[in-house]
Amino acid sequence: MRKKQNVYMSKKMLKFEIFVDVQDKRWEDNIAHLQALIESSKNALLEVVQNDVWFLNKPKNFSINLALSDDKTVHALNKEFRKIDKPTNVLSFANVDDEFFEAELEQEQDISLGDVIVAFETMASQAEELEVPFKDHFCHLCVHGMLHILGYDHMKDDERSEMEALEIAILKKLGIDNPYQE
């Protein structure tokens, strides 16, 4: 349920933070300059989608919580919230889907858009299996999770095509190859 609005707000005016919670030390051991990588991913994402996500044009302080976790934690969350009894690479819990989001947007200055949780072991094994650099796959999953937080989805074919095209465009800005190319 994304609404489009043709109002432009410069990136200088947009306040958008990623609060990172490193829950597993292996993340820091495997990605040099972790915070800068996350910030670059966020900036590339905003460059591509900012004018298409209706609420980003409001003068608010937006944030996303990014937890760099492990399979055990993600498995438990996946089981509890999606009824899938196994870990996955990334989970997103978007507040934009909440029935009270629009009211909060009107009343509050600080808007938490939701939570993204990435599982270290699953992400690392996928990167190895796909033969892509660890940091590239990490950026892809961060972008994927943040797009979910902004209201994008991939349950239907047209949604999947739109979301994949956005991921490809964002990753290209980061110098990362198309992850869907065969």
XYZ file of N, CA and C in Angstrom:
546
model
N 0.831 -1.178 0.000
C 0.000 0.000 0.000
C 0.879 1.246 0.000
N 1.585 1.483 -1.070
C 2.399 2.678 -1.176
C 1.619 3.733 -1.932
N 1.727 4.955 -1.512
C 1.097 6.077 -2.183
C 2.204 6.902 -2.805
N 1.970 7.387 -4.015
C 2.970 8.225 -4.668
C 2.575 9.686 -4.536
N 3.571 10.527 -4.426
C 3.351 11.953 -4.298
C 4.458 12.644 -5.069
N 4.112 13.644 -5.830
C 5.097 14.329 -6.658
C 5.688 15.559 -5.978
N 6.007 15.447 -4.730
C 6.643 16.532 -3.993
C 8.103 16.144 -3.823
N 9.006 17.073 -4.077
C 10.427 16.755 -3.961
C 11.006 17.416 -2.716
N 11.736 16.651 -1.968
C 12.462 17.181 -0.813
C 13.923 16.792 -1.012
N 14.802 17.752 -0.909
C 16.214 17.449 -1.127
C 16.718 16.482 -0.064
N 17.768 15.741 -0.421
C 18.359 14.806 0.536
C 18.890 15.538 1.765
N 19.296 16.784 1.601
C 19.786 17.543 2.747
C 18.684 17.720 3.786
N 17.447 17.892 3.330
C 16.329 18.117 4.240
C 15.835 16.816 4.868
N 15.990 15.708 4.175
C 15.498 14.422 4.662
C 16.393 13.919 5.787
N 15.789 13.627 6.905
C 16.523 13.056 8.035
C 16.141 11.589 8.127
N 17.116 10.733 7.922
C 16.858 9.302 7.835
C 18.062 8.577 8.420
N 17.878 7.953 9.554
C 18.981 7.270 10.235
C 18.757 5.764 10.276
N 19.862 5.048 10.277
C 19.840 3.609 10.508
C 20.518 3.385 11.856
N 19.773 2.822 12.782
C 20.340 2.480 14.089
C 20.764 1.021 14.040
N 22.059 0.778 14.168
C 22.618 -0.562 14.010
C 22.870 -1.189 15.377
N 22.402 -2.423 15.508
C 22.623 -3.216 16.717
C 23.388 -4.471 16.303
N 24.685 -4.492 16.555
C 25.506 -5.655 16.208
C 25.371 -6.667 17.341
N 24.587 -7.716 17.092
C 24.303 -8.728 18.106
C 25.262 -9.913 18.043
N 26.030 -9.990 16.966
C 26.960 -11.098 16.770
C 28.279 -10.508 16.274
N 29.350 -10.719 17.020
C 30.653 -10.117 16.714
C 31.185 -10.519 15.337
N 30.750 -11.647 14.799
C 31.242 -12.081 13.487
C 30.953 -11.052 12.399
N 29.914 -10.238 12.571
C 29.637 -9.194 11.582
C 30.814 -8.237 11.479
N 31.283 -7.760 12.607
C 32.390 -6.808 12.602
C 33.683 -7.456 12.128
N 33.831 -8.743 12.385
C 35.025 -9.464 11.955
C 35.061 -9.668 10.443
N 33.906 -9.611 9.781
C 33.825 -9.934 8.355
C 33.584 -8.750 7.433
N 33.193 -7.632 7.971
C 32.949 -6.477 7.113
C 33.694 -5.276 7.676
N 34.734 -4.886 6.952
C 35.469 -3.686 7.358
C 34.588 -2.472 7.088
N 34.646 -1.521 7.960
C 33.891 -0.279 7.791
C 32.387 -0.542 7.674
N 31.886 -1.355 8.555
C 30.483 -1.776 8.563
C 29.511 -0.600 8.517
N 29.690 0.368 9.378
C 28.763 1.507 9.449
C 28.747 2.290 8.141
N 29.912 2.491 7.532
C 29.987 3.225 6.266
C 29.280 2.462 5.150
N 29.391 1.150 5.158
C 28.727 0.314 4.160
C 27.207 0.425 4.282
N 26.712 0.413 5.499
C 25.270 0.553 5.750
C 24.803 1.941 5.320
N 25.574 2.953 5.653
C 25.223 4.336 5.290
C 25.195 4.503 3.771
N 26.158 3.926 3.068
C 26.184 3.989 1.602
C 24.969 3.295 1.005
N 24.598 2.155 1.567
C 23.417 1.422 1.091
C 22.161 2.261 1.285
N 22.039 2.879 2.453
C 20.882 3.738 2.740
C 20.822 4.904 1.762
N 21.950 5.568 1.529
C 21.971 6.724 0.635
C 21.612 6.344 -0.795
N 22.116 5.216 -1.277
C 21.778 4.754 -2.626
C 20.288 4.435 -2.717
N 19.753 3.794 -1.692
C 18.328 3.469 -1.655
C 17.493 4.745 -1.724
N 17.823 5.725 -0.912
C 17.048 6.972 -0.896
C 17.152 7.716 -2.219
N 18.316 7.667 -2.840
C 18.492 8.322 -4.134
C 17.531 7.746 -5.174
N 17.279 6.449 -5.099
C 16.418 5.785 -6.080
C 14.936 5.916 -5.732
N 14.566 5.778 -4.470
C 13.130 5.679 -4.129
C 12.534 6.884 -3.415
N 13.337 7.842 -3.001
C 12.826 8.920 -2.152
C 11.580 9.599 -2.710
N 11.537 9.886 -3.984
C 10.400 10.610 -4.547
C 9.203 9.719 -4.838
N 9.345 8.419 -4.684
C 8.236 7.494 -4.921
C 7.574 7.018 -3.640
N 8.165 7.253 -2.505
C 7.607 6.810 -1.223
C 6.967 8.032 -0.575
N 5.658 8.042 -0.565
C 4.886 9.236 -0.195
C 5.280 9.870 1.123
N 5.564 9.085 2.137
C 5.807 9.679 3.452
C 7.222 10.234 3.618
N 8.147 9.871 2.743
C 9.516 10.383 2.867
C 9.617 11.866 2.531
N 8.573 12.415 1.928
C 8.578 13.833 1.590
C 8.062 14.707 2.729
N 7.766 14.108 3.848
C 7.318 14.864 5.023
C 8.540 15.259 5.854
N 8.517 16.445 6.450
C 9.666 16.900 7.251
C 9.707 16.217 8.619
N 10.098 14.972 8.613
C 10.153 14.153 9.828
C 11.560 13.589 9.994
N 11.811 13.022 11.153
C 13.062 12.309 11.418
C 12.760 10.815 11.328
N 13.125 10.202 10.217
C 12.843 8.788 9.994
C 14.012 7.930 10.457
N 13.682 6.710 10.877
C 14.745 5.775 11.256
C 14.310 4.341 10.991
N 15.311 3.505 10.823
C 15.139 2.055 10.711
C 16.109 1.435 11.703
N 15.667 0.402 12.383
C 16.541 -0.366 13.270
C 17.065 -1.561 12.485
N 18.373 -1.723 12.439
C 19.009 -2.833 11.730
C 19.759 -3.688 12.740
N 19.290 -4.910 12.941
C 19.945 -5.848 13.862
C 20.781 -6.827 13.052
N 22.070 -6.878 13.340
C 22.971 -7.829 12.697
C 23.096 -8.986 13.664
N 22.358 -10.041 13.365
C 22.145 -11.103 14.329
C 22.667 -12.437 13.819
N 22.029 -13.507 14.278
C 22.461 -14.861 13.936
C 21.251 -15.723 13.578
N 21.540 -16.935 13.111
C 20.472 -17.846 12.695
C 19.517 -18.191 13.830
N 20.044 -18.387 15.027
C 19.192 -18.772 16.154
C 18.111 -17.717 16.413
N 18.513 -16.467 16.442
C 17.567 -15.374 16.692
C 16.565 -15.243 15.557
N 17.062 -15.259 14.325
C 16.180 -15.103 13.166
C 15.248 -16.302 13.037
N 15.747 -17.492 13.344
C 14.908 -18.692 13.330
C 13.725 -18.513 14.282
N 13.999 -18.073 15.496
C 12.934 -17.883 16.493
C 11.914 -16.846 16.015
N 12.386 -15.751 15.445
C 11.480 -14.716 14.940
C 10.676 -15.210 13.742
N 11.336 -15.936 12.850
C 10.667 -16.479 11.672
C 9.563 -17.458 12.083
N 9.856 -18.272 13.082
C 8.874 -19.241 13.580
C 7.697 -18.525 14.246
N 8.001 -17.538 15.072
C 6.946 -16.832 15.805
C 6.049 -15.995 14.895
N 6.642 -15.239 13.984
C 5.865 -14.278 13.208
C 5.435 -14.759 11.829
N 6.157 -15.704 11.236
C 5.804 -16.183 9.901
C 5.404 -17.652 9.900
N 5.515 -18.294 11.048
C 5.180 -19.721 11.189
C 6.038 -20.589 10.275
N 7.278 -20.164 10.050
C 8.244 -20.924 9.254
C 9.361 -21.340 10.199
N 9.522 -22.649 10.364
C 10.417 -23.197 11.389
C 11.839 -23.403 10.874
N 12.459 -22.315 10.423
C 13.857 -22.345 9.993
C 14.344 -20.908 9.896
N 15.652 -20.721 9.899
C 16.162 -19.356 9.740
C 15.999 -18.896 8.295
N 16.089 -17.623 8.086
C 16.095 -17.037 6.750
C 17.182 -15.967 6.736
N 17.479 -15.428 5.587
C 18.578 -14.466 5.502
C 18.245 -13.115 6.130
N 17.033 -12.620 5.888
C 16.649 -11.304 6.405
C 15.158 -11.284 6.710
N 14.807 -10.642 7.803
C 13.410 -10.413 8.161
C 13.193 -8.917 8.293
N 12.011 -8.482 7.907
C 11.647 -7.072 8.037
C 10.297 -6.967 8.715
N 10.212 -6.047 9.638
C 8.963 -5.765 10.339
C 8.672 -4.286 10.131
N 7.776 -3.998 9.179
C 7.510 -2.624 8.752
C 6.377 -1.985 9.539
N 6.649 -0.832 10.094
C 5.607 -0.081 10.783
C 4.631 0.567 9.809
N 5.048 0.748 8.558
C 4.176 1.344 7.549
C 2.931 0.474 7.336
N 3.026 -0.811 7.660
C 1.891 -1.725 7.533
C 0.929 -1.617 8.711
N 1.331 -0.920 9.753
C 0.526 -0.783 10.964
C -0.654 0.151 10.710
N -1.813 -0.202 11.240
C -3.015 0.605 11.017
C -2.897 2.014 11.594
N -1.998 2.230 12.514
C -1.846 3.541 13.142
C -0.714 4.376 12.538
N -0.087 3.872 11.476
C 1.083 4.544 10.917
C 0.775 5.972 10.464
N -0.304 6.155 9.715
C -0.611 7.493 9.203
C -0.896 8.481 10.327
N -1.578 8.036 11.372
C -1.849 8.914 12.518
C -0.541 9.286 13.217
N 0.332 8.305 13.387
C 1.633 8.568 14.011
C 2.437 9.555 13.171
N 2.358 9.380 11.866
C 3.087 10.248 10.947
C 2.641 11.705 11.092
N 1.369 11.913 11.326
C 0.844 13.270 11.492
C 1.172 13.854 12.863
N 1.254 13.015 13.881
C 1.385 13.501 15.258
C 2.822 13.556 15.772
N 3.688 12.699 15.270
C 5.043 12.570 15.822
C 6.083 13.177 14.890
N 7.191 13.620 15.456
C 8.309 14.119 14.659
C 9.311 12.996 14.354
N 9.526 12.110 15.314
C 10.456 10.992 15.142
C 9.661 9.748 14.776
N 9.923 9.216 13.584
C 9.158 8.093 13.051
C 10.072 6.891 12.837
N 9.862 5.850 13.635
C 10.575 4.591 13.420
C 9.797 3.802 12.374
N 10.446 3.530 11.254
C 9.778 2.841 10.147
C 9.741 1.332 10.322
N 10.580 0.783 11.194
C 10.544 -0.650 11.427
C 11.913 -1.236 11.694
N 11.934 -2.564 11.673
C 13.132 -3.319 12.033
C 13.525 -4.278 10.919
N 14.820 -4.335 10.654
C 15.401 -5.309 9.726
C 16.377 -6.142 10.542
N 16.289 -7.467 10.389
C 17.178 -8.374 11.114
C 17.849 -9.288 10.094
N 19.178 -9.334 10.099
C 19.929 -10.169 9.153
C 20.623 -11.282 9.934
N 20.511 -12.510 9.419
C 21.111 -13.687 10.060
C 22.500 -13.945 9.478
N 23.509 -13.909 10.325
C 24.890 -14.044 9.865
C 25.134 -15.352 9.106
N 24.848 -16.485 9.723
C 25.211 -17.773 9.116
C 24.514 -17.994 7.776
N 23.214 -17.717 7.717
C 22.469 -17.916 6.468
C 22.989 -16.980 5.390
N 23.213 -15.721 5.749
C 23.718 -14.760 4.779
C 25.100 -15.153 4.272
N 25.975 -15.559 5.169
C 27.337 -15.947 4.787
C 27.335 -17.179 3.887
N 26.520 -18.177 4.220
C 26.486 -19.390 3.393
C 25.876 -19.103 2.022
N 24.896 -18.203 1.957
C 24.328 -17.825 0.662
C 25.363 -17.103 -0.197
N 26.121 -16.206 0.400
C 27.152 -15.485 -0.349
C 28.158 -16.466 -0.939
N 28.549 -17.441 -0.134
C 29.495 -18.458 -0.606
C 28.876 -19.297 -1.724
N 27.645 -19.734 -1.522
C 26.945 -20.559 -2.517
C 26.750 -19.803 -3.831
N 26.422 -18.516 -3.739
C 26.196 -17.693 -4.929
C 27.497 -17.183 -5.546
N 28.610 -17.415 -4.825
C 29.929 -16.958 -5.256
C 29.961 -15.444 -5.458
N 29.411 -14.736 -4.472
C 29.454 -13.275 -4.477
C 30.178 -12.820 -3.213
N 30.828 -11.678 -3.277
C 31.510 -11.189 -2.078
C 30.539 -11.016 -0.905
N 31.018 -11.329 0.267
C 30.235 -11.231 1.497
C 29.595 -9.843 1.620
N 30.386 -8.795 1.424
C 29.875 -7.433 1.596
C 28.817 -7.086 0.552
N 28.943 -7.623 -0.669
C 27.938 -7.363 -1.703
C 26.601 -7.997 -1.337
N 26.650 -9.229 -0.850
C 25.406 -9.903 -0.468
C 24.793 -9.215 0.751
N 25.642 -8.772 1.662
C 25.162 -8.029 2.823
C 24.426 -6.761 2.380
N 25.021 -5.996 1.479
C 24.370 -4.776 0.981
C 23.045 -5.109 0.313
N 23.026 -6.188 -0.476
C 21.785 -6.596 -1.135
C 20.697 -6.883 -0.103
N 21.026 -7.630 0.932
C 20.016 -7.970 1.939
C 19.580 -6.744 2.737
N 20.495 -5.834 3.008
C 20.115 -4.585 3.692
C 19.142 -3.784 2.831
N 19.465 -3.640 1.560
C 18.595 -2.909 0.636
C 17.241 -3.607 0.538
N 17.246 -4.921 0.401
C 16.010 -5.704 0.311
C 15.143 -5.462 1.553
N 15.752 -5.564 2.716
C 15.016 -5.355 3.959
C 14.490 -3.937 4.092
N 15.309 -2.950 3.717
C 14.869 -1.556 3.810
C 13.728 -1.268 2.839
N 13.750 -1.884 1.659
C 12.630 -1.706 0.727
C 11.336 -2.242 1.332
N 11.414 -3.387 1.998
C 10.224 -3.899 2.693
C 9.734 -2.888 3.728
N 10.651 -2.305 4.468
C 10.292 -1.324 5.495
C 9.579 -0.122 4.874
N 9.946 0.230 3.654
C 9.335 1.371 2.968
C 8.029 1.014 2.273
N 7.606 -0.249 2.376
C 6.310 -0.640 1.832
C 6.341 -1.469 0.569
N 7.519 -1.805 0.080
C 7.619 -2.637 -1.121
C 7.493 -4.104 -0.733
N 7.029 -4.917 -1.690
C 6.861 -6.341 -1.426
C 7.147 -7.125 -2.701
N 7.148 -8.443 -2.590
C 7.421 -9.292 -3.754
C 6.540 -10.536 -3.759
N 5.353 -10.423 -3.184
C 4.448 -11.576 -3.126
C 3.767 -11.838 -4.471
N 3.498 -10.789 -5.238
C 2.872 -10.918 -6.554
C 3.916 -10.626 -7.617
N 3.693 -11.157 -8.831
C 4.676 -10.997 -9.904
C 5.016 -9.539 -10.198
N 3.997 -8.670 -10.279
C 4.270 -7.267 -10.594
C 5.040 -6.587 -9.466
N 4.723 -6.941 -8.226
C 5.460 -6.402 -7.082
C 6.907 -6.887 -7.093
N 7.075 -8.165 -7.410
C 8.420 -8.742 -7.447
C 9.259 -8.050 -8.523
N 8.669 -7.842 -9.699
C 9.400 -7.173 -10.782
C 9.819 -5.765 -10.380
N 8.905 -5.028 -9.737
C 9.217 -3.667 -9.298
C 10.323 -3.673 -8.245
N 10.202 -4.559 -7.268
C 11.176 -4.585 -6.179
C 12.552 -5.017 -6.682
N 12.594 -6.017 -7.547
C 13.875 -6.463 -8.098
C 14.528 -5.358 -8.926
N 13.726 -4.639 -9.714
C 14.270 -3.541 -10.524
C 14.864 -2.454 -9.627
N 14.191 -2.160 -8.528
C 14.717 -1.176 -7.578
C 16.014 -1.672 -6.940
N 16.034 -2.938 -6.534
C 17.249 -3.502 -5.938
C 18.416 -3.412 -6.916
N 18.173 -3.769 -8.163
C 19.222 -3.732 -9.184
C 19.748 -2.306 -9.353
N 18.838 -1.325 -9.428
C 19.236 0.079 -9.600
C 20.028 0.585 -8.396
N 19.589 0.238 -7.209
C 20.272 0.679 -5.984
C 21.654 0.045 -5.889
N 21.717 -1.261 -6.122
C 23.002 -1.964 -6.038
C 23.981 -1.470 -7.101
N 23.458 -1.115 -8.270
C 24.320 -0.571 -9.327
C 25.006 0.708 -8.845
N 24.279 1.547 -8.117
C 24.865 2.775 -7.565
C 25.991 2.463 -6.581
N 25.948 1.278 -5.994
C 26.980 0.839 -5.049
C 28.101 0.061 -5.739
N 27.992 -0.088 -7.070
C 28.999 -0.839 -7.811
C 28.861 -2.342 -7.649
N 27.641 -2.799 -7.338
C 27.380 -4.229 -7.115
C 26.577 -4.773 -8.288
N 27.011 -5.915 -8.803
C 26.356 -6.546 -9.947
C 24.924 -6.957 -9.636
N 24.130 -7.060 -10.692
C 22.744 -7.512 -10.610
C 22.692 -8.894 -9.957
N 22.071 -9.011 -8.789
C 22.026 -10.304 -8.105
C 21.058 -11.298 -8.742
N 20.229 -10.826 -9.675
C 19.236 -11.703 -10.297
C 19.671 -12.184 -11.673
N 20.838 -11.720 -12.120
C 21.361 -12.112 -13.419
C 21.845 -13.553 -13.370
N 21.470 -14.309 -14.364
C 21.881 -15.728 -14.384
C 23.138 -15.932 -15.167
